[in-house]
């Protein structure tokens, strides 16, 4: 069973539609028993880091997700803010502690190219590190995915960043991976065939 974590941070409906197109019926839930019984989890997200963590705490899901992901090893995919809160900490609207699954910080995008707009919105090419075909499919060349974000994850260990995107003169984190934890800054559910391909690879891995 695949479960989408419902913590009121958006994009659940569009993710569900993408998964249904792939023939996968996902349960949307914040019930601890459902989340702990899931074979895989998706942590969605649209919005701010601090609000996302606040909602997880209010729904009592931080310890539940830690049990599932850290102790039981359940594969998890974080999308956009769902990826960002996997970090140790975030700076959006002040300091907030994250889930701490990926050591690093989520910071505002600060372009070095004059005239670059923030947020970063639209399709952009992602370059994936070698050795990740099991979770990203067979994207051998830079591949377009859809982004909407003003903050980005800075990984303490460069090895955790397995996908990068160029924007505003910077190399931003587009995908992170450590053991059973996978996160993408872009929205696969809005990335047309490339996004469906990536979701399909996650379902099979």
Short mmCIF file of C-alpha atoms in Angstrom, two decimals:
data_model
loop_
_atom_site.label_atom_id
_atom_site.label_comp_id
_atom_site.label_asym_id
_atom_site.label_seq_id
_atom_site.Cartn_x
_atom_site.Cartn_y
_atom_site.Cartn_z
CA UNK A 1 0.00 0.00 0.00
CA UNK A 2 1.16 3.51 -0.86
CA UNK A 3 0.11 6.28 1.52
CA UNK A 4 0.14 10.03 0.89
CA UNK A 5 0.65 11.88 4.15
CA UNK A 6 -2.23 14.29 4.71
CA UNK A 7 -0.97 17.24 6.73
CA UNK A 8 -2.90 19.97 4.88
CA UNK A 9 -0.04 21.26 2.74
CA UNK A 10 -1.52 20.93 -0.73
CA UNK A 11 -0.90 19.12 -4.04
CA UNK A 12 -2.50 15.90 -2.72
CA UNK A 13 -5.25 15.85 -5.36
CA UNK A 14 -2.89 16.31 -8.32
CA UNK A 15 -0.49 13.71 -6.93
CA UNK A 16 -3.37 11.29 -6.50
CA UNK A 17 -4.44 11.84 -10.10
CA UNK A 18 -0.92 11.20 -11.39
CA UNK A 19 -0.64 8.00 -9.37
CA UNK A 20 -4.09 6.84 -10.53
CA UNK A 21 -2.98 7.37 -14.14
CA UNK A 22 -0.10 5.00 -13.38
CA UNK A 23 -2.55 2.45 -12.01
CA UNK A 24 -1.63 3.01 -8.36
CA UNK A 25 -4.36 3.57 -5.79
CA UNK A 26 -2.91 5.60 -2.92
CA UNK A 27 -4.48 6.14 0.49
CA UNK A 28 -4.51 9.74 1.69
CA UNK A 29 -4.26 9.65 5.46
CA UNK A 30 -2.88 11.05 8.68
CA UNK A 31 -3.91 7.96 10.64
CA UNK A 32 -0.76 6.59 12.33
CA UNK A 33 -1.87 3.00 11.79
CA UNK A 34 -2.27 3.57 8.04
CA UNK A 35 1.06 5.36 7.70
CA UNK A 36 2.93 2.73 9.69
CA UNK A 37 1.38 -0.08 7.65
CA UNK A 38 2.26 1.52 4.31
CA UNK A 39 4.86 -0.08 2.04
CA UNK A 40 5.79 3.37 0.71
CA UNK A 41 5.03 6.96 1.67
CA UNK A 42 4.76 10.23 -0.22
CA UNK A 43 5.22 13.45 1.73
CA UNK A 44 3.66 16.17 -0.42
CA UNK A 45 3.85 19.89 0.12
CA UNK A 46 2.95 23.33 -1.16
CA UNK A 47 3.65 26.26 1.12
CA UNK A 48 6.13 27.28 3.79
CA UNK A 49 8.62 25.17 5.74
CA UNK A 50 7.52 26.50 9.14
CA UNK A 51 3.82 25.88 8.45
CA UNK A 52 4.55 22.36 7.21
CA UNK A 53 6.44 21.43 10.37
CA UNK A 54 3.82 23.07 12.56
CA UNK A 55 1.09 20.99 10.93
CA UNK A 56 3.07 17.77 11.33
CA UNK A 57 3.55 18.51 15.02
CA UNK A 58 -0.10 19.47 15.56
CA UNK A 59 -1.27 16.23 13.94
CA UNK A 60 1.23 14.21 15.99
CA UNK A 61 2.94 12.91 12.86
CA UNK A 62 6.62 13.70 13.51
CA UNK A 63 7.20 10.66 15.70
CA UNK A 64 5.00 8.49 13.46
CA UNK A 65 7.03 9.40 10.37
CA UNK A 66 10.29 8.90 12.27
CA UNK A 67 9.15 5.43 13.26
CA UNK A 68 8.17 4.54 9.70
CA UNK A 69 11.13 6.06 7.87
CA UNK A 70 14.05 5.93 10.29
CA UNK A 71 13.35 2.80 12.27
CA UNK A 72 11.30 0.65 9.89
CA UNK A 73 13.02 1.80 6.70
CA UNK A 74 9.86 2.58 4.75
CA UNK A 75 10.75 4.21 1.40
CA UNK A 76 9.54 7.81 1.29
CA UNK A 77 9.32 10.41 -1.48
CA UNK A 78 9.15 14.07 -0.49
CA UNK A 79 7.85 16.59 -3.03
CA UNK A 80 8.69 20.32 -2.95
CA UNK A 81 8.11 21.43 0.66
CA UNK A 82 7.78 17.74 1.48
CA UNK A 83 11.42 17.42 0.44
CA UNK A 84 12.52 20.59 2.22
CA UNK A 85 11.22 19.50 5.63
CA UNK A 86 13.40 16.38 5.37
CA UNK A 87 16.30 18.73 6.15
CA UNK A 88 17.62 19.47 9.63
CA UNK A 89 16.39 23.05 9.67
CA UNK A 90 14.73 25.79 7.66
CA UNK A 91 14.91 29.58 7.68
CA UNK A 92 11.58 30.48 6.09
CA UNK A 93 9.70 32.88 8.40
CA UNK A 94 12.38 32.36 11.06
CA UNK A 95 14.24 29.28 12.25
CA UNK A 96 12.39 25.96 12.28
CA UNK A 97 13.60 22.46 13.01
CA UNK A 98 12.95 19.94 10.25
CA UNK A 99 12.63 16.17 10.32
CA UNK A 100 16.41 15.78 10.15
CA UNK A 101 16.48 12.90 7.67
CA UNK A 102 18.93 14.81 5.45
CA UNK A 103 21.56 16.92 7.21
CA UNK A 104 21.33 20.44 5.85
CA UNK A 105 19.43 23.71 5.81
CA UNK A 106 16.69 25.18 3.64
CA UNK A 107 17.58 28.75 2.68
CA UNK A 108 16.16 31.44 0.42
CA UNK A 109 17.35 31.44 -3.19
CA UNK A 110 19.83 34.31 -3.64
CA UNK A 111 20.64 34.61 -7.36
CA UNK A 112 24.02 35.97 -8.42
CA UNK A 113 22.69 36.97 -11.85
CA UNK A 114 21.06 40.40 -11.82
CA UNK A 115 17.43 40.34 -12.90
CA UNK A 116 16.78 36.72 -11.93
CA UNK A 117 13.33 36.40 -10.44
CA UNK A 118 12.51 34.59 -7.23
CA UNK A 119 10.53 32.37 -6.96
CA UNK A 120 11.98 29.97 -9.49
CA UNK A 121 8.93 29.03 -11.55
CA UNK A 122 8.59 26.87 -14.64
CA UNK A 123 10.28 24.01 -16.42
CA UNK A 124 14.02 23.67 -16.01
CA UNK A 125 16.58 20.98 -16.72
CA UNK A 126 17.63 18.63 -13.93
CA UNK A 127 20.92 16.75 -14.05
CA UNK A 128 20.96 13.51 -12.07
CA UNK A 129 24.05 11.90 -10.57
CA UNK A 130 25.01 8.50 -11.93
CA UNK A 131 23.77 5.45 -10.08
CA UNK A 132 20.20 6.60 -9.41
CA UNK A 133 18.32 5.01 -12.30
CA UNK A 134 16.36 2.83 -9.91
CA UNK A 135 14.52 5.88 -8.57
CA UNK A 136 14.62 8.33 -11.46
CA UNK A 137 14.21 6.02 -14.43
CA UNK A 138 16.63 6.23 -17.32
CA UNK A 139 17.20 9.99 -17.52
CA UNK A 140 20.70 9.86 -18.97
CA UNK A 141 20.54 13.47 -20.19
CA UNK A 142 19.37 16.68 -18.45
CA UNK A 143 15.59 16.46 -18.24
CA UNK A 144 12.87 19.08 -17.79
CA UNK A 145 10.77 19.17 -14.62
CA UNK A 146 8.43 21.82 -13.25
CA UNK A 147 9.56 24.00 -10.33
CA UNK A 148 7.81 26.49 -8.04
CA UNK A 149 9.99 27.52 -5.08
CA UNK A 150 11.71 30.42 -3.36
CA UNK A 151 13.80 28.31 -0.96
CA UNK A 152 16.26 25.49 -1.65
CA UNK A 153 18.03 22.81 0.35
CA UNK A 154 21.75 23.13 1.03
CA UNK A 155 23.05 19.65 1.93
CA UNK A 156 25.84 19.33 4.48
CA UNK A 157 27.05 16.20 2.68
CA UNK A 158 27.31 16.84 -1.09
CA UNK A 159 26.71 13.13 -1.69
CA UNK A 160 23.10 13.57 -0.53
CA UNK A 161 22.41 15.84 -3.49
CA UNK A 162 21.83 13.54 -6.45
CA UNK A 163 20.02 16.01 -8.71
CA UNK A 164 20.85 19.63 -9.50
CA UNK A 165 19.31 22.50 -11.44
CA UNK A 166 20.96 25.73 -12.61
CA UNK A 167 19.13 28.94 -11.77
CA UNK A 168 20.27 32.52 -11.30
CA UNK A 169 23.94 31.63 -11.54
CA UNK A 170 23.65 28.92 -8.86
CA UNK A 171 23.46 25.16 -8.71
CA UNK A 172 20.37 24.39 -6.64
CA UNK A 173 19.39 21.05 -5.14
CA UNK A 174 16.73 19.37 -7.28
CA UNK A 175 16.83 15.90 -5.70
CA UNK A 176 18.22 14.38 -2.50
CA UNK A 177 18.71 10.76 -1.57
CA UNK A 178 19.96 8.92 1.48
CA UNK A 179 19.12 5.25 2.06
CA UNK A 180 15.29 4.97 1.90
CA UNK A 181 14.77 8.76 1.82
CA UNK A 182 14.19 10.42 -1.55
CA UNK A 183 13.15 14.02 -2.13
CA UNK A 184 12.53 16.19 -5.18
CA UNK A 185 12.25 19.97 -5.23
CA UNK A 186 10.26 19.92 -8.47
CA UNK A 187 6.68 18.74 -8.91
CA UNK A 188 6.58 15.40 -10.76
CA UNK A 189 2.78 15.55 -10.84
CA UNK A 190 3.03 18.77 -12.92
CA UNK A 191 5.96 17.64 -15.07
CA UNK A 192 4.00 15.74 -17.71
CA UNK A 193 5.55 12.52 -19.05
CA UNK A 194 8.89 13.03 -17.29
CA UNK A 195 7.16 13.38 -13.94
CA UNK A 196 5.04 10.29 -14.52
CA UNK A 197 8.17 8.39 -15.44
CA UNK A 198 9.85 9.38 -12.19
CA UNK A 199 6.80 8.50 -10.09
CA UNK A 200 6.62 5.15 -11.84
CA UNK A 201 10.27 4.46 -11.00
CA UNK A 202 9.59 5.26 -7.32
CA UNK A 203 6.63 2.89 -7.31
CA UNK A 204 8.78 0.07 -8.69
CA UNK A 205 11.90 0.59 -6.56
#
